[in-house]
Every structure is written in structure tokens, then in C-alpha cells.
Coordinates of C-alpha atoms in Angstrom, one line a residue:
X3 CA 0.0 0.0 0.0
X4 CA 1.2 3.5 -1.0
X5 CA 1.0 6.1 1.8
X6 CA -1.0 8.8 1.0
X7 CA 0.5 12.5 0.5
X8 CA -0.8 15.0 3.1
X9 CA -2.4 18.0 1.6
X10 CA -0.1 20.3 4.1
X11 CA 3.1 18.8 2.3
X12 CA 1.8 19.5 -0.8
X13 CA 1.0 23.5 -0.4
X14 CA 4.0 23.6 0.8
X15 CA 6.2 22.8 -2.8
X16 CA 5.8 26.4 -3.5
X17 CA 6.6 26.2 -7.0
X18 CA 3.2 25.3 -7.4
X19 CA 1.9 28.4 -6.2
X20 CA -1.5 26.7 -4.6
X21 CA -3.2 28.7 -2.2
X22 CA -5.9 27.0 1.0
X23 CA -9.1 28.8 0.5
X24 CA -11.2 26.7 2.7
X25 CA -11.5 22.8 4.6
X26 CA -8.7 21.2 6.5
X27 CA -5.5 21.0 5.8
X28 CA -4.6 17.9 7.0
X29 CA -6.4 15.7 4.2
X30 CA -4.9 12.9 3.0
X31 CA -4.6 12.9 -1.4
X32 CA -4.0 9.0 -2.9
X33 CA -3.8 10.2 -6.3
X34 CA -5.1 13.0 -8.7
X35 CA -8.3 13.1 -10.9
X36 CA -8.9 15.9 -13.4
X37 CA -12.7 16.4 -14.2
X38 CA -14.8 19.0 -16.2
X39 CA -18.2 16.9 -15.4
X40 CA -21.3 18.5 -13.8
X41 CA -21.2 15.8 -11.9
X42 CA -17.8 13.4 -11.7
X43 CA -18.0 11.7 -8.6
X44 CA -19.2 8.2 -10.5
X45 CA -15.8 8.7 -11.6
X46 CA -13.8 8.7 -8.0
X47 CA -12.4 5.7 -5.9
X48 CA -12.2 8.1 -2.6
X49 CA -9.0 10.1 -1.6
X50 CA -8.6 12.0 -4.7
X51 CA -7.4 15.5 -5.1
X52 CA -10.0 16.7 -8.1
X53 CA -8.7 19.3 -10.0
X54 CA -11.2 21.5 -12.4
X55 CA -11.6 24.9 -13.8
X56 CA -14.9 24.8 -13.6
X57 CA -16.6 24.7 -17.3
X58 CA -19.5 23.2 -16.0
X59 CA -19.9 24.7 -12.8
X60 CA -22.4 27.2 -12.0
X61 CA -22.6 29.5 -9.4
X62 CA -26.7 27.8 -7.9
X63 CA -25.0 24.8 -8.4
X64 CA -22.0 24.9 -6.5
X65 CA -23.1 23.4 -2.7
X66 CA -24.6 20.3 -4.5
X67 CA -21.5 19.8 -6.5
X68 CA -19.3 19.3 -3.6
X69 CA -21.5 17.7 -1.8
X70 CA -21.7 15.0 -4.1
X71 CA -17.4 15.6 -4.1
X72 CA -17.5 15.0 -0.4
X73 CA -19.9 11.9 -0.1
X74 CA -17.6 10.2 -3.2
X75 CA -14.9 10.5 -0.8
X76 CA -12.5 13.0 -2.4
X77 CA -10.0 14.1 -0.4
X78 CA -9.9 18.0 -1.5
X79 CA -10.8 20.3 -4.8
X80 CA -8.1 22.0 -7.0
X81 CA -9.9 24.8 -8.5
X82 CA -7.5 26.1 -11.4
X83 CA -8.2 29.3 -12.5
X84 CA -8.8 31.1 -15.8
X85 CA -9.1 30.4 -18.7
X86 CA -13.3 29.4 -17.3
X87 CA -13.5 31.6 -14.6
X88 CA -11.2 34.1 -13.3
X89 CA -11.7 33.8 -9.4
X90 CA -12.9 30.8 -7.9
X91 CA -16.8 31.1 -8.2
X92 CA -18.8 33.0 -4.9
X93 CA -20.3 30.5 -3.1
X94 CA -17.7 27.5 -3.4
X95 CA -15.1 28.5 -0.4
X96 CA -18.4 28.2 1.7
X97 CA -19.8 25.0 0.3
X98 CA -16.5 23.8 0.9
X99 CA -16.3 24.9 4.5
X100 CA -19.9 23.7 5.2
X101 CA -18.8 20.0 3.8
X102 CA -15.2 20.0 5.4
X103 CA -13.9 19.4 2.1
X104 CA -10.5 21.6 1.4
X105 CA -10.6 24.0 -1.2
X106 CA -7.3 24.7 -2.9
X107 CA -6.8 27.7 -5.7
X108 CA -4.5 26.5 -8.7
X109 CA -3.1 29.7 -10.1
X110 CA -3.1 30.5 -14.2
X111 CA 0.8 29.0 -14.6
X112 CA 0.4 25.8 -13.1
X113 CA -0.9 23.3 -14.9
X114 CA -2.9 20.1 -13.9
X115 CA -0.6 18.1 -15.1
X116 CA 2.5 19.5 -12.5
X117 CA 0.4 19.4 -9.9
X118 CA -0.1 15.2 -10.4
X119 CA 3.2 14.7 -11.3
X120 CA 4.2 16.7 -7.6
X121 CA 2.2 14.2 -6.0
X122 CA 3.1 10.7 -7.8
X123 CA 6.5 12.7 -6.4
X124 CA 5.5 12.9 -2.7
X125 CA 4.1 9.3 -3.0
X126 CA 7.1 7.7 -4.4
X127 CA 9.3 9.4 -1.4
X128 CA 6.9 8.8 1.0
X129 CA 7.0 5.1 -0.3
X130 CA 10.9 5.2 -0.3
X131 CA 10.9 6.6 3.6
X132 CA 8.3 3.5 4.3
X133 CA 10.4 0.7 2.8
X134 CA 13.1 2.2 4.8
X135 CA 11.5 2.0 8.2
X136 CA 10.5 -1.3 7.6
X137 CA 13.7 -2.5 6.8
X138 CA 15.3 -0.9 10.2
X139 CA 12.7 -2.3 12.3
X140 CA 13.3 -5.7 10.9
X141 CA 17.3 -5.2 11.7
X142 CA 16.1 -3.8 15.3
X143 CA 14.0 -7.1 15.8
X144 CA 16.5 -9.2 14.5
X145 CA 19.0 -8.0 17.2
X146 CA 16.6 -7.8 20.0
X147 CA 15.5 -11.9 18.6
X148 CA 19.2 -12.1 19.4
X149 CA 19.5 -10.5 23.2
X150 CA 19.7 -13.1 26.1
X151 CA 16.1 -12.0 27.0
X152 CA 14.7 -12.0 23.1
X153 CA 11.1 -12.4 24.3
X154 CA 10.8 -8.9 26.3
X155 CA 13.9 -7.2 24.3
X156 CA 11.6 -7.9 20.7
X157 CA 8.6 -6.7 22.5
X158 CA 10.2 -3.8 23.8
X159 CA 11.4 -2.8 20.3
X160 CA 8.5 -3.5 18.4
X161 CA 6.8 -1.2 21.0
X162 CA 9.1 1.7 20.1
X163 CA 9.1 1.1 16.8
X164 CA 5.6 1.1 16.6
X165 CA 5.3 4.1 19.2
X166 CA 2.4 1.8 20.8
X167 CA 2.2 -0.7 23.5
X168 CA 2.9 -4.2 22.9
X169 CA 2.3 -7.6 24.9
X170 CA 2.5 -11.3 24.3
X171 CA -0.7 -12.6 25.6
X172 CA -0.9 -16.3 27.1
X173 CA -3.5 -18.3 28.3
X174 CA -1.6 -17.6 31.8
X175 CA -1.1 -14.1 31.2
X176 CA 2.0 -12.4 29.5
X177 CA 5.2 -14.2 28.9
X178 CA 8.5 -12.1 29.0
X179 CA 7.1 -9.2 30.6
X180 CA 6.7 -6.9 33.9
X181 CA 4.3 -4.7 35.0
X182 CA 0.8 -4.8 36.2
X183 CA -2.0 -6.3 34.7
X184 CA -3.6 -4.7 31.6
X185 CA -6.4 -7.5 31.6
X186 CA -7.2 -10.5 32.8
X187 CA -4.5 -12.0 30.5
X188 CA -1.7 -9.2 29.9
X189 CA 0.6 -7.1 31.1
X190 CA 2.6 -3.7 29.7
X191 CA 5.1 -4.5 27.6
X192 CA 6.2 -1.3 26.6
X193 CA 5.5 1.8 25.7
X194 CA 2.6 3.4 27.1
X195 CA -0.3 1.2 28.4
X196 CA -4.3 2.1 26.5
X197 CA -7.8 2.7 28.6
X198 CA -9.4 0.0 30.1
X199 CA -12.2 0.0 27.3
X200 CA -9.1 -0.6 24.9
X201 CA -7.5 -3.1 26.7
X202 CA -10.7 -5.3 27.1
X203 CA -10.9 -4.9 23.3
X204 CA -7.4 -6.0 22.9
X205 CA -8.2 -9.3 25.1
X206 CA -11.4 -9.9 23.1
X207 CA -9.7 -9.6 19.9
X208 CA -6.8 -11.5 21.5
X209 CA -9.6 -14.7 22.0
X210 CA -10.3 -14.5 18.6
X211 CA -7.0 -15.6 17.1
X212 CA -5.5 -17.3 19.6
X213 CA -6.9 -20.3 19.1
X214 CA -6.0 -20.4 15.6
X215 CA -9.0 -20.0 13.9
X216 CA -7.6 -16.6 12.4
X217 CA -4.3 -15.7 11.7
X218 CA -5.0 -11.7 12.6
X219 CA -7.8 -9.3 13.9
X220 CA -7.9 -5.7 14.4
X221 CA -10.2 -3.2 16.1
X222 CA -10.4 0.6 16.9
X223 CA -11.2 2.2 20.5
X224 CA -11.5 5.9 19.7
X225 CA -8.2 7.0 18.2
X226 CA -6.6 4.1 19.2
X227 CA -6.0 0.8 16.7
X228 CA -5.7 -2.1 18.3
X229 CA -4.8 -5.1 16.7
X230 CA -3.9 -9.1 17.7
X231 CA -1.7 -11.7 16.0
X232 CA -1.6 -15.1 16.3
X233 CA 1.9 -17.2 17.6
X234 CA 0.9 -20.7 18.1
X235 CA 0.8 -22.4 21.3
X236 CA -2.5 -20.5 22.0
X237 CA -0.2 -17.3 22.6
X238 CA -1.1 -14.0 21.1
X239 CA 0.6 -10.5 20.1
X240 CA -1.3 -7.7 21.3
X241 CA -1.0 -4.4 20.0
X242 CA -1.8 -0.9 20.7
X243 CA -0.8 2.0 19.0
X244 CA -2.2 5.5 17.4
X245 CA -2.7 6.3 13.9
X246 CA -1.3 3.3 11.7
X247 CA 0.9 3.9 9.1
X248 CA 1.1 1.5 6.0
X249 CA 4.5 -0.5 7.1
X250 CA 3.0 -1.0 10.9
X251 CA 1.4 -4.8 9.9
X252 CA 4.6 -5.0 8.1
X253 CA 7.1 -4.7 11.3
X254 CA 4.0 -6.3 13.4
X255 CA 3.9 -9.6 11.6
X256 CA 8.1 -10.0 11.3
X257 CA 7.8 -9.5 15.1
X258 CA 5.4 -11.9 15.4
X259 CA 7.2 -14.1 13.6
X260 CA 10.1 -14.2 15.9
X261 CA 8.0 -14.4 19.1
X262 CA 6.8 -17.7 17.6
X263 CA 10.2 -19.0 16.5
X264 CA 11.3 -17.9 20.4
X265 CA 8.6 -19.1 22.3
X266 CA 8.1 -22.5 20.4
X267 CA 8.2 -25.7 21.9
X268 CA 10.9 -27.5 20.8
X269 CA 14.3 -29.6 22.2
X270 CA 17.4 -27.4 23.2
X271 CA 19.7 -27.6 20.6
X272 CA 17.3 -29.5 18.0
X273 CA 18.9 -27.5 15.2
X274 CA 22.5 -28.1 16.5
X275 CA 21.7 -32.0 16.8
X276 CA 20.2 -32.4 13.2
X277 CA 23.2 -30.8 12.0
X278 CA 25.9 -32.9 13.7
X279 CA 24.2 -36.0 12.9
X280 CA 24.2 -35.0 9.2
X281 CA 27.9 -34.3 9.2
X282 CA 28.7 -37.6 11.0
X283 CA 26.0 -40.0 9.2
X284 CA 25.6 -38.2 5.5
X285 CA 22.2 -38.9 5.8
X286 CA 19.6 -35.8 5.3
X287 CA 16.7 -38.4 6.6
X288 CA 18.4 -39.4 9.6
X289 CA 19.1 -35.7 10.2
X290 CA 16.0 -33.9 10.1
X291 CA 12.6 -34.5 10.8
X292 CA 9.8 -36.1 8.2
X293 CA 8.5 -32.4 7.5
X294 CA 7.7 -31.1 5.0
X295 CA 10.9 -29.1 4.4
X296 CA 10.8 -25.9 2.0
X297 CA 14.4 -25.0 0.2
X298 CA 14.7 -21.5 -0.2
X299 CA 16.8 -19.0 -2.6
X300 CA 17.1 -15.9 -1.1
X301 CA 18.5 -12.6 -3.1
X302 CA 18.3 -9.3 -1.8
X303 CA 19.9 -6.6 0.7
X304 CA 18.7 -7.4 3.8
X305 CA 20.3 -9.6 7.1
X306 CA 20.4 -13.0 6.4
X307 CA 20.3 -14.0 9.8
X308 CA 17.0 -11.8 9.9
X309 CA 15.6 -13.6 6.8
X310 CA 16.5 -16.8 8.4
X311 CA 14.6 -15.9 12.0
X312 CA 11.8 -15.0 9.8
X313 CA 11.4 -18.1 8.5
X314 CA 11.4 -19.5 11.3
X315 CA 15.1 -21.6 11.0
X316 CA 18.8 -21.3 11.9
X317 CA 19.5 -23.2 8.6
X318 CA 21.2 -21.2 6.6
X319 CA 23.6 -20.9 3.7
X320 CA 24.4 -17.1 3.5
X321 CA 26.5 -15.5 0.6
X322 CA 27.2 -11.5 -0.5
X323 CA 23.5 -10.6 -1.6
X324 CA 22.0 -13.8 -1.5
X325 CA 21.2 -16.7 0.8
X326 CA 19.8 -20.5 0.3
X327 CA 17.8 -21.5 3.3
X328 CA 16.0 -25.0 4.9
X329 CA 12.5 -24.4 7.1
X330 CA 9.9 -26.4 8.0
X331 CA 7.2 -23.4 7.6
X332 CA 5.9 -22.8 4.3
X333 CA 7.2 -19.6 3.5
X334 CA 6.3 -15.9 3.1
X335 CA 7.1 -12.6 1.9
X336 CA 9.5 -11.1 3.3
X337 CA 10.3 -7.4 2.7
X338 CA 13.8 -6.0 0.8
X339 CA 13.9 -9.8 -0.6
X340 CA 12.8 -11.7 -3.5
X341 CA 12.3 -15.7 -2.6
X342 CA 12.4 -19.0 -5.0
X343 CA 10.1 -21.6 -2.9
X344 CA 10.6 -24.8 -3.6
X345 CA 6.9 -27.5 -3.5
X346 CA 7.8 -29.3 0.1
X347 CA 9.7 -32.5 0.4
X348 CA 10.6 -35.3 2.2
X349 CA 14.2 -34.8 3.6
X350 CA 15.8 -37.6 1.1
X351 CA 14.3 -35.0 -2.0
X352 CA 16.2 -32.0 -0.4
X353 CA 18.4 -31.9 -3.8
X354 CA 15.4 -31.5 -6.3
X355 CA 14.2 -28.7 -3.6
X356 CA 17.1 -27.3 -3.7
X357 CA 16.8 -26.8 -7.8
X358 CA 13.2 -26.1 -7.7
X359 CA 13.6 -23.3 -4.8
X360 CA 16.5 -21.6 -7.6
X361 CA 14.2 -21.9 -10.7
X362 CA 11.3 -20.2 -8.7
X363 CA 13.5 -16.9 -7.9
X364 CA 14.9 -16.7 -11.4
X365 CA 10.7 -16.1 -12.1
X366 CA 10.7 -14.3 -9.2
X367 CA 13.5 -11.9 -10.6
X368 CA 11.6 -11.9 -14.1
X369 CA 8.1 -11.2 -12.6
X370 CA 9.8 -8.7 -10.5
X371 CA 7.7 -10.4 -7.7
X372 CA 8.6 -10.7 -3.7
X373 CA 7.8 -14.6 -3.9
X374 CA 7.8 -17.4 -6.0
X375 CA 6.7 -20.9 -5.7
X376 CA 8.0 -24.1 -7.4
X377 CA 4.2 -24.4 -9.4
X378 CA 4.4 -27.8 -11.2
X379 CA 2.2 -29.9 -11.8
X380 CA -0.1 -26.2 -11.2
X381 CA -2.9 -26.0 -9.1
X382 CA -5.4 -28.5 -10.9
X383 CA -2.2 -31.3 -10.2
X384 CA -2.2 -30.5 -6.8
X385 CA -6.1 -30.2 -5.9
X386 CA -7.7 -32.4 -9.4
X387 CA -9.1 -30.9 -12.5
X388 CA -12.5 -31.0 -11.6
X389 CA -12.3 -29.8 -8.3
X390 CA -10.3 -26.8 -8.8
X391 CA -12.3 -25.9 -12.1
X392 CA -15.5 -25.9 -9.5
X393 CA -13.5 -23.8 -7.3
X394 CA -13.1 -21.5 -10.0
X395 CA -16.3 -21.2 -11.4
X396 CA -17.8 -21.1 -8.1
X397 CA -15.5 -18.4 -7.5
X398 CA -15.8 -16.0 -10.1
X399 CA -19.3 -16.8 -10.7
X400 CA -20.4 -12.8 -10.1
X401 CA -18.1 -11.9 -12.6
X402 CA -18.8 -11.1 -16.0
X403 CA -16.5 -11.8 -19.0
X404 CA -15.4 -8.1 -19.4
X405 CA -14.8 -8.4 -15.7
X406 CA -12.4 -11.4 -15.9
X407 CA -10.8 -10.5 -18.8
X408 CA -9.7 -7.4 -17.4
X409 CA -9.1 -8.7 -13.4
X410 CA -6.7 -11.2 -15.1
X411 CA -4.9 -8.7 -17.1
X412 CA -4.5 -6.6 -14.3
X413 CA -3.4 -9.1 -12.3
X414 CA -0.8 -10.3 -14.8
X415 CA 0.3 -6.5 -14.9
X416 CA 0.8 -6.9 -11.2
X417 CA -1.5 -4.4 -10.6
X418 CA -0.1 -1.3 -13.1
X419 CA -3.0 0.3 -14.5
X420 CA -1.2 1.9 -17.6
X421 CA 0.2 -1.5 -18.7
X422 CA -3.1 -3.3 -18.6
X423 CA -5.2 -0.7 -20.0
X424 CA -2.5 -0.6 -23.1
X425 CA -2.5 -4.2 -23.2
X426 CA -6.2 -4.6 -23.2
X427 CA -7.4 -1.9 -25.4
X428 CA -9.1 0.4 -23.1
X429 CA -8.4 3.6 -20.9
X430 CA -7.0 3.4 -17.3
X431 CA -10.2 4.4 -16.3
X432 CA -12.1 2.1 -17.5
X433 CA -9.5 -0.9 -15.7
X434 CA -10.0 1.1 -12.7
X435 CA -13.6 0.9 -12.6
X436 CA -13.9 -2.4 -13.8
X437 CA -11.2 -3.9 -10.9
X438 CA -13.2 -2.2 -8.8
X439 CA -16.5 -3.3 -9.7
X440 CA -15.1 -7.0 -9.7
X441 CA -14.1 -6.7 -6.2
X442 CA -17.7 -5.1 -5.1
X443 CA -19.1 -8.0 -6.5
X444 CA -16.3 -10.6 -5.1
X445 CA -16.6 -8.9 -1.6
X446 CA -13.0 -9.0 -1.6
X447 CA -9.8 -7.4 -0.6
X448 CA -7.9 -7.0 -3.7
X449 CA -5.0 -5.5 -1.8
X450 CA -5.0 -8.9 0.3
X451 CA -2.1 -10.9 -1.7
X452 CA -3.8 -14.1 -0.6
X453 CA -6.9 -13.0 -2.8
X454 CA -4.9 -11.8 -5.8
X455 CA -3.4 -15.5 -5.8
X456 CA -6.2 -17.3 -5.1
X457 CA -8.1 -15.3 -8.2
X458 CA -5.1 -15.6 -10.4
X459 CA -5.6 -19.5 -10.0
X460 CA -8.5 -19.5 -10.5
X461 CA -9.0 -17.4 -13.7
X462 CA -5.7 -19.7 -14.9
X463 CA -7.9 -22.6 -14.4
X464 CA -10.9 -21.0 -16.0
X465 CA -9.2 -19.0 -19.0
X466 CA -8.8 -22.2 -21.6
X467 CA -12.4 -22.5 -21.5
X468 CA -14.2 -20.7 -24.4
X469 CA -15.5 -17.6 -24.8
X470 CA -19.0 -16.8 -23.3
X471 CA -20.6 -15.1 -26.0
X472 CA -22.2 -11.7 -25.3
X473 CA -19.5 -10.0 -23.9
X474 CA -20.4 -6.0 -23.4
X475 CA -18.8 -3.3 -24.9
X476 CA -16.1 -1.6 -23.7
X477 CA -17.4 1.5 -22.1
X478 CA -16.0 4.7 -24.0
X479 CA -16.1 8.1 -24.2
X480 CA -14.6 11.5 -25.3
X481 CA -13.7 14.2 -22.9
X482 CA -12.4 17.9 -23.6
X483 CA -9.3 17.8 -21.2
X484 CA -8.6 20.7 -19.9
X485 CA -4.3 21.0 -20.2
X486 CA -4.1 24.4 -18.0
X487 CA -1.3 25.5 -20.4
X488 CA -3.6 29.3 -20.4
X489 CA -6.8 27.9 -22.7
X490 CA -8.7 24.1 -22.7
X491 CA -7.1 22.0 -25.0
X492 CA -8.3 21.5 -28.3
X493 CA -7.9 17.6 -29.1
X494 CA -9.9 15.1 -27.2
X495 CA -9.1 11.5 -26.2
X496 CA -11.0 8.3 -25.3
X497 CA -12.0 8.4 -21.6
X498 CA -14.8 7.9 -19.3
X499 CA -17.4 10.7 -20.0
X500 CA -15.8 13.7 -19.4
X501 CA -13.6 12.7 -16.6
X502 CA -10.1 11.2 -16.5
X503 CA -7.5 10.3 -13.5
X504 CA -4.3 11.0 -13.6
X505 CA -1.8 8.9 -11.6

């Protein structure tokens, strides 16, 4: 997920020259839309900054028009202008101020197009600072995983890094920690302990998960999130913190990672043992146990020995900026890394693991993906034809051809809206609307990876079958776009009606 651009940062790049007429300032803009509609707010996904001069807005009209703005969600209005109007229309500033949306003046030199491009900018650096953070919290955990007391010393951490309370819940209470009791389970961890309405939250949500029946939950007590994640062993990683940023569940779930590799039950020394038996016998089967065992290549910048706690094993063949790795958990992924996942073996098929784990990150590489898996025989070998082709019918069942045609594309263009709509004919918009309509109708989280796999499957599975006749036209349009160069543009393009995003 991209963090979002504050509306504060971008007044301030002053070479822009906008200028806060009206609404908050602290808005948060997820992209750019430029619209000369009456009405364009079929047109928005929510967050956008909408930027218009105004050709179809009249002066009765204006309170209805951003009111229809604010209950589509968008995040504030750019009003350029000239060449339509040369102030901003009486009556607007106040509509604005009534609706809390923020009004922003673009002045006659700065055109629509700057303004997008400033915040695909701020996005892009505010991405860069995010990756960033993630990838020193994931060192900090690593080296508190490493401390003689790992259990409090990665709670700790995770609590500062998170600038939040943290606590391991048990079905005795909290394990690696002091304090007094938060609830009838937990204790503070660090940081600074929530409100008892929050903390009874936190041990609902914390019921929820731990018996396994969900792998995380999340909740909200005024202004503060709370969230729970699963560890095994019926234990549970409670967290609370304030507003959460996009790499929090990142550094959450690597730190629940390493509280289940540290509080698992399992021999002292199991590792060790497997490892001098192998040396002295030769004999992978003798050495480890039955599994399933996942080989793992590794290539990236990260801390191996990070990757490896991650992973959940001290079985690891590190090299310069890559690593090969053995675990007995099937693998996820893991961020500033791009894994090859072998299928899982037996420990006497190590060797064609080994090959398959380094022919899924070369398609890793290729795909420019986080995560690869070994995929022969595919997933009608692994679950029969007929099943999985009822899985897949079953599942995209609500979706019509159009709809699939263009979810698949999309997913096979990892989510780049320029590259599908180029390779399937149409305009952005039109992909955005139709991914979106596809999830409506799914009543799923296309931002959930587990989704997007578990559609690309299925739409694999479904996509050799032939065509459904009937198909509907793609939708299509013209649309005087409005460049801001000092007059509207003259030439017109294929877009939704009137309306077109800009990214």
C-alpha cells in the first residue's frame, strides 16, 4: 500500500503556487483526478485531489457539487483558475467549508498536469521513507531476537518502533514481561499502556486468534488501533498504537514471527543436533525430521540472519546478496527480498528442492515479484481438474467476461493500471472501474495478496475455457481535457465521460 501524500506537504512545494481557501489542511490525497463533469463523482475511488476549472460549474450549483465531491470521498478540490473563470466562483469557499472538504486555488501558470506529477513525487518518497523504516525495524527485531532475553527485548522494540504498547498474551497471562496487569491476560510490555475500554478490546480480539481460527484481527477504540496476531501455542501478540501507518502490519507480523520462532516448543539444541548428525552420518533423513521441508533461494539486501529468523530456522547458507535457506514453515514474503520456494519434500528429495527453490527466484527476478513458488504440476495437479475448475467457477461466478478478462490482465500486470489498459485496449479508467466493480461484486480485498493469488488460480484454471458469448462493450467516451497551459485543449481522447484520473 502506498502512503497517501498530506495536503499540508503539498501546499508547501511552493513552485506550485496553490493557495488553501477553505477545509482542513490535514487531508490525505491517494492520487489525482482531473474532471470537467457536472457531476464526476461516478468517476472517483475516494482520496482524490479533483482538479477542475470549472466549465460546468455554475454558481446555484455549486453546494450540490461538492456535496456530491464530499460523499464520493474526495480528499480535497483544485480549482485552477482562468481560462473558465477568473476567481474561484462565490459561493464555493463556503460549500466547501460547510462540507469539510479543502478547497485549494491553482493559479493560471500551473498546470494540472505538475500538480499530479508533484504528488506521484511525494508518493514515491513517502514510499521510499516507508520501505526504509520497515527494513530498520526488521534489523532492530532481528538484534533484539538475538539478546539473552529475546522475548521482552523484541517486545520492547517492536513497542518503540511502533510508538504503541505491545504484549504477548498467554493463556496464563503475558510471557517475558513486567508490570501490572492490563487485563485478565496481559501485562505492559512497553510503551505506554491504552484505557481499560481498549484493553478489554485488545483481550477480546486477542480470544479471537489465539486459538487459531484466524491468523489476525484488528479493532479501533476511539483514536486508538488495536490489533492481535496469532503465535501458536494458543499465545497472542497484542498491540496498541495510534494512527497506523502503511508498514505497521509489516514490522507487526516479522515480530510476530520471531515471538513464535522464540517461544516455540521444541528440544534445546534441535537444530544443532540435526546438523551434527548430518555431518557424521551423511544422511539428510536421519538428520532432520519427516517435514515437509521448503528449500529456499534468497536474493536481496537485507540480514540473512533476519531472513532466516523470519522463516522461522537457523538453517542457513548465507552468501554476499544472496542466501539458500531450509525451514519447515511454508514460506512468506519477506520485505527487501525476492524468494524462490521450492513445493515441500521429504528430507531424502532435499536436492530436487534445492533446484526447484532456484528456478522459482529466477521467475521471481523476471516477474519482479517478492515470492515465487516451485508451481508444477499447477494448481489443478495438486487439488484435481474438476475440483479446482469448481472452485473456480464457483469463484468468479459474479463476474462477468469483461470483468475477468480485465481482473486477469490486471493481475498479470501486477497491478499497473497503464500496462493493462495498453495491453487490453481500453483507458485506465475504465480498468479502474472495472477492478473495482469486480471486487464489489467478489466482496474481496484486492490489496490482500492471498486474494490476488487465489483469483489468479482460479482465472488460470478458467481461462482455456471458451469464450462466453455476449460480452459488453467496452465503455468509451470523449472528454475535452482541460491542459491548463492558459486555454482548454483542443484535441480530445478516449476516456470515461468527461472525466479522466491521472496517476
Amino acid at each position: 500500500m502506498t502512503p497517501p501524500v498530506l495536503l499540508g506537504g503539498l501546499l508547501g512545494e511552493r513552485a506550485l503556487g496553490l493557495r488553501h481557501l477553505a477545509g482542513p489542511r490535514a487531508a490525505e490525497v491517494h492520487g489525482v483526478h482531473a474532471s470537467e463533469m457536472a457531476d464526476p463523482s461516478p468517476y472517483l475511488l475516494g482520496g482524490e485531489l479533483l482538479l477542475t476549472a470549472g466549465a460546468a460549474l455554475t454558481q446555484a450549483g455549486a453546494a450540490a457539487y461538492v456535496g456530491r465531491l464530499a460523499r464520493a470521498g474526495a480528499a480535497a478540490l483544485g480549482f485552477g483558475v482562468t481560462p473558465v473563470h477568473e476567481v474561484v466562483p462565490p459561493g464555493l469557499a463556503e460549500a466547501c467549508e460547510q462540507h469539510g472538504l479543502p478547497l485549494v486555488e491553482v493559479p493560471p501558470g500551473t498546470p494540472f498536469t505538475a500538480v499530479a506529477r508533484t504528488v506521484g513525487r511525494l508518493m514515491a518518497e513517502a514510499r521510499t521513507r516507508e520501505l526504509r523504516r520497515v527494513a530498520e525495524a526488521q534489523q532492530a527485531l532481528a538484534a533484539a531476537a538475538a539478546r539473552p532475553d529475546p522475548v521482552p527485548a523484541v517486545l520492547s522494540r517492536l513497542a518503540a518502533s511502533l510508538s504503541g504498547w505491545a504484549a504477548l498474551l498467554t493463556p496464563e497471562g503475558v510471557a517475558g514481561t513486567t508490570g501490572a496487569p492490563g487485563t485478565a491476560r496481559g501485562a505492559l510490555a512497553g510503551g505506554t499502556a491504552p484505557g481499560t475500554d481498549a484493553l478489554e478490546a485488545v483481550d477480546t480480539l486477542a480470544r479471537r486468534v489465539a486459538p487459531g481460527s484466524a491468523a489476525t484481527a484488528t479493532d479501533a477504540v476511539g483514536a486508538t488501533s488495536l490489533a492481535a496476531y496469532a503465535v501458536g501455542g494458543g499465545r497472542v501478540l497484542a498491540l496498541a498504537t495510534g494512527v497506523r501507518t502503511p508498514g505497521d502490519h509489516t514490522i507487526a507480523s516479522i515480530a510476530a514471527v520471531l515471538l513464535t520462532l522464540l517461544t516455540a516448543e521444541r528440544p534445546a539444541g534441535a537444530e544443532a543436533a540435526a546438523l551434527t548428525r548430518l555431518l557424521l552420518d551423511g544422511d539428510p533423513a536421519a538428520a532432520l525430521t519427516a517435514g515437509p521441508w521448503y528449500a529456499v533461494h534468497a536474493r536481496g539486501a537485507g540480514d540473512p540472519q533476519a531472513l532466516a529468523a523470519a522463516l522461522g530456522t537457523v538453517l542457513l547458507d548465507p552468501h554476499e546478496d544472496s542466501a539458500r535457506l531450509l525451514t519447515d514453515r511454508d514460506p512468506a514474503p519477506q520485505p527487501g527480498w525476492r524468494l524462490g520456494v521450492s513445493a515441500p519434500a521429504a528430507p531424502s528429495a532435499l536436492v530436487t528442492a534445492d533446484a526447484q527453490a532456484e528456478r522459482a527466484l529466477g521467475r521471481a527476478e523476471a516477474a519482479r515479484t517478492p515470492l515465487a513458488r516451485h508451481t508444477e504440476p499447477g494448481l489443478a495437479g495438486l487439488v484435481g481438474e474438476a475440483e479446482a475448475r469448481a472452485h473456480a467457477e464457483a469463484l468468479l461466478r459474479p463476474l462477468s467476461p469483461a470483468l475477468r478478462e480485465t481482473l486477469r490482465g490486471w493481475l498479470a500486470h501486477h497491478g499497473n493500471w497503464d500496462r493493462t489498459a495498453a495491453a487490453l485496449g481500453v483507458h485506465r479508467n475504465t480498468v479502474r472501474q472495472r477492478v473495482t466493480r469486480a471486487a464489489e461484486l467478489l466482496d474481496r480485498s484486492l490489496d490482500d495478496p492471498d486474494v490476488r493469488m487465489e483469483l489468479w488460480f482460479a482465472l488460470r484454471v478458467a481461462e482455456h475455457r471458451p469464450a462466453e458469448p455476449g460480452q459488453p462493450p467496452r465503455s468509451a467516451g470523449t472528454t475535452a481535457s482541460l491542459s491548463r497551459d492558459g486555454r482548454p485543449a483542443a484535441g480530445r481522447r478516449r476516456a470515461s465521460p468527461g472525466s479522466g484520473r491521472i496517476r
